[in-house]
GROMACS .gro file of C-alpha atoms in nm:
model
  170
    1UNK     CA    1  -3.391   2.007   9.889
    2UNK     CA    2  -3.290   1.798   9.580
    3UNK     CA    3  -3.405   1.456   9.584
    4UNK     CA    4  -3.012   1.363   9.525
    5UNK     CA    5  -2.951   1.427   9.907
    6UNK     CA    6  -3.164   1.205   9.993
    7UNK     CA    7  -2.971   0.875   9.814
    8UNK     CA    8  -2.696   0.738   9.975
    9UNK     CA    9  -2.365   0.909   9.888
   10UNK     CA   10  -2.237   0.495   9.832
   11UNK     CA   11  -2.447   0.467   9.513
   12UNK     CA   12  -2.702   0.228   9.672
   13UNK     CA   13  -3.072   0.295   9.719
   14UNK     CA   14  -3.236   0.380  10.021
   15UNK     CA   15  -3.332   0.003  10.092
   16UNK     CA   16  -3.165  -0.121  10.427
   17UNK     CA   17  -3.140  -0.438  10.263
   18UNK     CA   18  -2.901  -0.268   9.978
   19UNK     CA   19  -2.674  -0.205  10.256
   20UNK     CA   20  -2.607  -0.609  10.389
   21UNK     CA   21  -2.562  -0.686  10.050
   22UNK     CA   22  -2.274  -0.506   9.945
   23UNK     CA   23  -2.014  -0.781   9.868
   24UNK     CA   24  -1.651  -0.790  10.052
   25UNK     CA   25  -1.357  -0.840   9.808
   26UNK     CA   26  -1.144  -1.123   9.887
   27UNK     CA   27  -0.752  -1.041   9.966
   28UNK     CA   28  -0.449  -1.292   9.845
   29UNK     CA   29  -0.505  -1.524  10.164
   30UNK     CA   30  -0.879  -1.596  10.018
   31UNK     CA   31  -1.026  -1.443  10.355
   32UNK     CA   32  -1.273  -1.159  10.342
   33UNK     CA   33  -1.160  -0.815  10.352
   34UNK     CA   34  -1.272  -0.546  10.555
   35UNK     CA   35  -1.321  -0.255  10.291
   36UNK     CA   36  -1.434   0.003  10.561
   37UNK     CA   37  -1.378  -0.124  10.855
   38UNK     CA   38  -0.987  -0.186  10.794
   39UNK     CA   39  -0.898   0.147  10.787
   40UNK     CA   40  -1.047   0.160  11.177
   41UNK     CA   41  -0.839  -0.112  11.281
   42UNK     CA   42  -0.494   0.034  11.130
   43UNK     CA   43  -0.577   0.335  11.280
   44UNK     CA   44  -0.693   0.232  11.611
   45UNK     CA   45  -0.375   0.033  11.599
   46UNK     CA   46  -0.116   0.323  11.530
   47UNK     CA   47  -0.342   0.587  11.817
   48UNK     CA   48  -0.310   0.291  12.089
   49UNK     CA   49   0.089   0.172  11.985
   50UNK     CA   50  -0.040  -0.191  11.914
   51UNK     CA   51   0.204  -0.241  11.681
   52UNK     CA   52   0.474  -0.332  11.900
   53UNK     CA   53   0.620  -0.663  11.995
   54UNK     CA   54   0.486  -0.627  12.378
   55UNK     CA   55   0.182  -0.591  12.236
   56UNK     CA   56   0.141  -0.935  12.084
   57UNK     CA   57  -0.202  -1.072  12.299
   58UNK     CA   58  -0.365  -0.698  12.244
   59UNK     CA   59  -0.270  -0.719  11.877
   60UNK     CA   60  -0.410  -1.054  11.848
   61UNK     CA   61  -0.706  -0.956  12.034
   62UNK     CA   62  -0.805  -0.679  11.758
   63UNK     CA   63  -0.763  -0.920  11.483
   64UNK     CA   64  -0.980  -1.171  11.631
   65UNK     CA   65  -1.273  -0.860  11.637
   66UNK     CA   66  -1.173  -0.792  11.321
   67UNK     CA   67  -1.194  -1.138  11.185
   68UNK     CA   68  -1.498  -1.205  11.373
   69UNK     CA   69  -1.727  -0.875  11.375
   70UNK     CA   70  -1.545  -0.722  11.026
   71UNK     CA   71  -1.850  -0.746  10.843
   72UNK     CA   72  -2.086  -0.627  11.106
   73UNK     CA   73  -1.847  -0.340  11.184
   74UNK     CA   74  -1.895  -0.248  10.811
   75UNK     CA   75  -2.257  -0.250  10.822
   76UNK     CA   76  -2.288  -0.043  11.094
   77UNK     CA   77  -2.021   0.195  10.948
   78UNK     CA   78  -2.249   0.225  10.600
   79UNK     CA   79  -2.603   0.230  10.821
   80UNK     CA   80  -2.393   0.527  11.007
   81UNK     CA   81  -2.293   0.707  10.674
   82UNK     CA   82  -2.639   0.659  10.527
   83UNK     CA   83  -2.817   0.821  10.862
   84UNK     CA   84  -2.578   1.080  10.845
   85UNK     CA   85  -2.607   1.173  10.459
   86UNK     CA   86  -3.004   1.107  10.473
   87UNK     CA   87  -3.223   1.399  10.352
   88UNK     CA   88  -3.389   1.414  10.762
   89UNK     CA   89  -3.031   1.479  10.873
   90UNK     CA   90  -2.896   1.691  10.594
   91UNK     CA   91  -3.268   1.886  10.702
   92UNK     CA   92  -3.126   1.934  11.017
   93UNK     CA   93  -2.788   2.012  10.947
   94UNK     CA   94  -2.935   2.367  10.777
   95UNK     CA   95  -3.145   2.415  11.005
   96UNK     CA   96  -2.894   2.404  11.305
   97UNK     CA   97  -2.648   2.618  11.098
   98UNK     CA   98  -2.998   2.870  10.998
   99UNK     CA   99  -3.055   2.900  11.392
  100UNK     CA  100  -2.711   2.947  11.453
  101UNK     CA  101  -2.644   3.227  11.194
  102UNK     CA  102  -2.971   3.383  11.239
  103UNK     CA  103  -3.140   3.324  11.576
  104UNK     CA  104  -3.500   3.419  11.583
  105UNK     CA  105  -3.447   3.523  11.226
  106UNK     CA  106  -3.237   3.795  11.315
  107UNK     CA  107  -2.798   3.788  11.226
  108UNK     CA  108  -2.635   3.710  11.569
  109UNK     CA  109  -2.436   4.035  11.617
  110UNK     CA  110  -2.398   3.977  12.020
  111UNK     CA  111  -2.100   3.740  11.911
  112UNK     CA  112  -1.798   3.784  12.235
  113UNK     CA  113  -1.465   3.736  12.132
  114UNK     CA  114  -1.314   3.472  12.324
  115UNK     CA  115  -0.989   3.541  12.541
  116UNK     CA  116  -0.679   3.297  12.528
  117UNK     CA  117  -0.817   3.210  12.921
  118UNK     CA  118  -1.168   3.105  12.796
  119UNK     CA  119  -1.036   2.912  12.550
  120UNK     CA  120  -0.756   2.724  12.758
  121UNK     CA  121  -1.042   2.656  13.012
  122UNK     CA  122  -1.258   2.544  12.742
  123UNK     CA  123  -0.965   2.285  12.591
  124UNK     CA  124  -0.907   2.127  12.921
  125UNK     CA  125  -1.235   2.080  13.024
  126UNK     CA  126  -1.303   1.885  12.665
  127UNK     CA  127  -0.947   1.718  12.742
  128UNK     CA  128  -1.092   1.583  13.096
  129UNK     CA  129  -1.438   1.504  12.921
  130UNK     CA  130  -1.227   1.279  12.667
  131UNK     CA  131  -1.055   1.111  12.918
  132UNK     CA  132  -1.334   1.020  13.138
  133UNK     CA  133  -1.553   0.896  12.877
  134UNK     CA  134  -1.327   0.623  12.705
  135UNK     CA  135  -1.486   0.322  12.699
  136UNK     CA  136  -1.417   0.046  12.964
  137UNK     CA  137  -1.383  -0.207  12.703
  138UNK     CA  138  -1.122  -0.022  12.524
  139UNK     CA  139  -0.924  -0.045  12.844
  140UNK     CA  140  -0.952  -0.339  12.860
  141UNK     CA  141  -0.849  -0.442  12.520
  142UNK     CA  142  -0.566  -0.209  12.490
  143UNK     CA  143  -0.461  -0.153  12.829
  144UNK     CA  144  -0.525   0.201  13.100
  145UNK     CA  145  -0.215   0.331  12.988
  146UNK     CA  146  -0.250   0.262  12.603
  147UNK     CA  147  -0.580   0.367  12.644
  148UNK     CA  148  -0.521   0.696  12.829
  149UNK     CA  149  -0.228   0.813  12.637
  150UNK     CA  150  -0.422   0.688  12.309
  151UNK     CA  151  -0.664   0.911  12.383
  152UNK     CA  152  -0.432   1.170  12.479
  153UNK     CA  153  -0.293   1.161  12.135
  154UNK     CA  154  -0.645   1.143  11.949
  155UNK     CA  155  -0.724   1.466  12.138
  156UNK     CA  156  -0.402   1.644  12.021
  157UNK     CA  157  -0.438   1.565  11.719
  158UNK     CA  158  -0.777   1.686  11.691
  159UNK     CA  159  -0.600   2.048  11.830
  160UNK     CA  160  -0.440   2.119  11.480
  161UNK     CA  161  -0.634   2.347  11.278
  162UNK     CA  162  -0.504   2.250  10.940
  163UNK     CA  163  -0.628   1.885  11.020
  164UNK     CA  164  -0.950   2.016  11.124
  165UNK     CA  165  -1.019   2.237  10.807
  166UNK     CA  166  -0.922   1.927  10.609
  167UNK     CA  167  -1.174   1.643  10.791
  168UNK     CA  168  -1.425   1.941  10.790
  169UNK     CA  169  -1.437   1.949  10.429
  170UNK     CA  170  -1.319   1.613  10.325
   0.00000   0.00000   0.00000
């Protein structure tokens, strides 16, 4: 592989160091921004309805993370980004897709068609999987309801196949 994958699609070297010292802008108020980690809170703002008036502790509760972990949250985002785009992974991102292709070195011809049945089974089972494995403290910052149907909506979404060929290769 070229030694480009192996340098952090950010611009920064490979140091962990790099990463901590990437400087937040400042907004109008003075206050630090959130480059990457803003985004995250809008969205998981709109997906859980926190925008409303009713909503004024949970709202409040989301900008005091955001206030107080923002910077952390965009570490962890850029640690996550540089893992993901690091020459190990990107190793084993070809290799996955070489063993799926070609198991044992061979093309996989034995490929089933799926029937509409397997694949409704298969969409409600990863609907039920969703919904069982949202975080307790989401619940309990948003709310069971927001949370469920939150997570209801995140799953939808994530049925549209025009979104899906779009995140794929965005």
């Amino acid at each position: 592989l070229p030694s480009k994958l192996s340098h952090n699609l950010l611009g920064l070297s490979s140091s962990h160091e790099d990463l901590s010292r990437i400087p937040l802008q400042d907004d109008s108020d003075g206050r630090p921004e959130d480059n990457l980690a803003e985004p995250l809170f809008g969205l998981v703002g709109e997906i859980f309805h926190l925008n409303a008036m009713s909503q004024w502790f949970r709202r409040q509760l989301v900008l005091f993370v955001q206030l107080s972990f923002g910077g952390t949250v965009n570490r962890y985002i850029l640690d996550t980004v540089h893992w993901m785009y690091a020459e190990p992974q990107v190793i084993y991102y070809f290799h996955k897709l070489r063993d799926s292709l070609w198991p044992k070195g061979k093309w996989n011809d034995n490929y089933a068609e799926r029937t509409e049945a397997d694949r409704a089974r298969t969409k409600e089972e990863c609907r039920a999987k969703m919904l069982s494995f949202t975080p307790e403290a989401l619940h309990t910052m948003v709310g069971t309801d927001n949370a469920k149907h939150g997570m209801e909506r995140l799953f939808e979404a994530f049925q549209d196949n025009q979104l899906n060929k779009h995140l794929f290769y965005v």
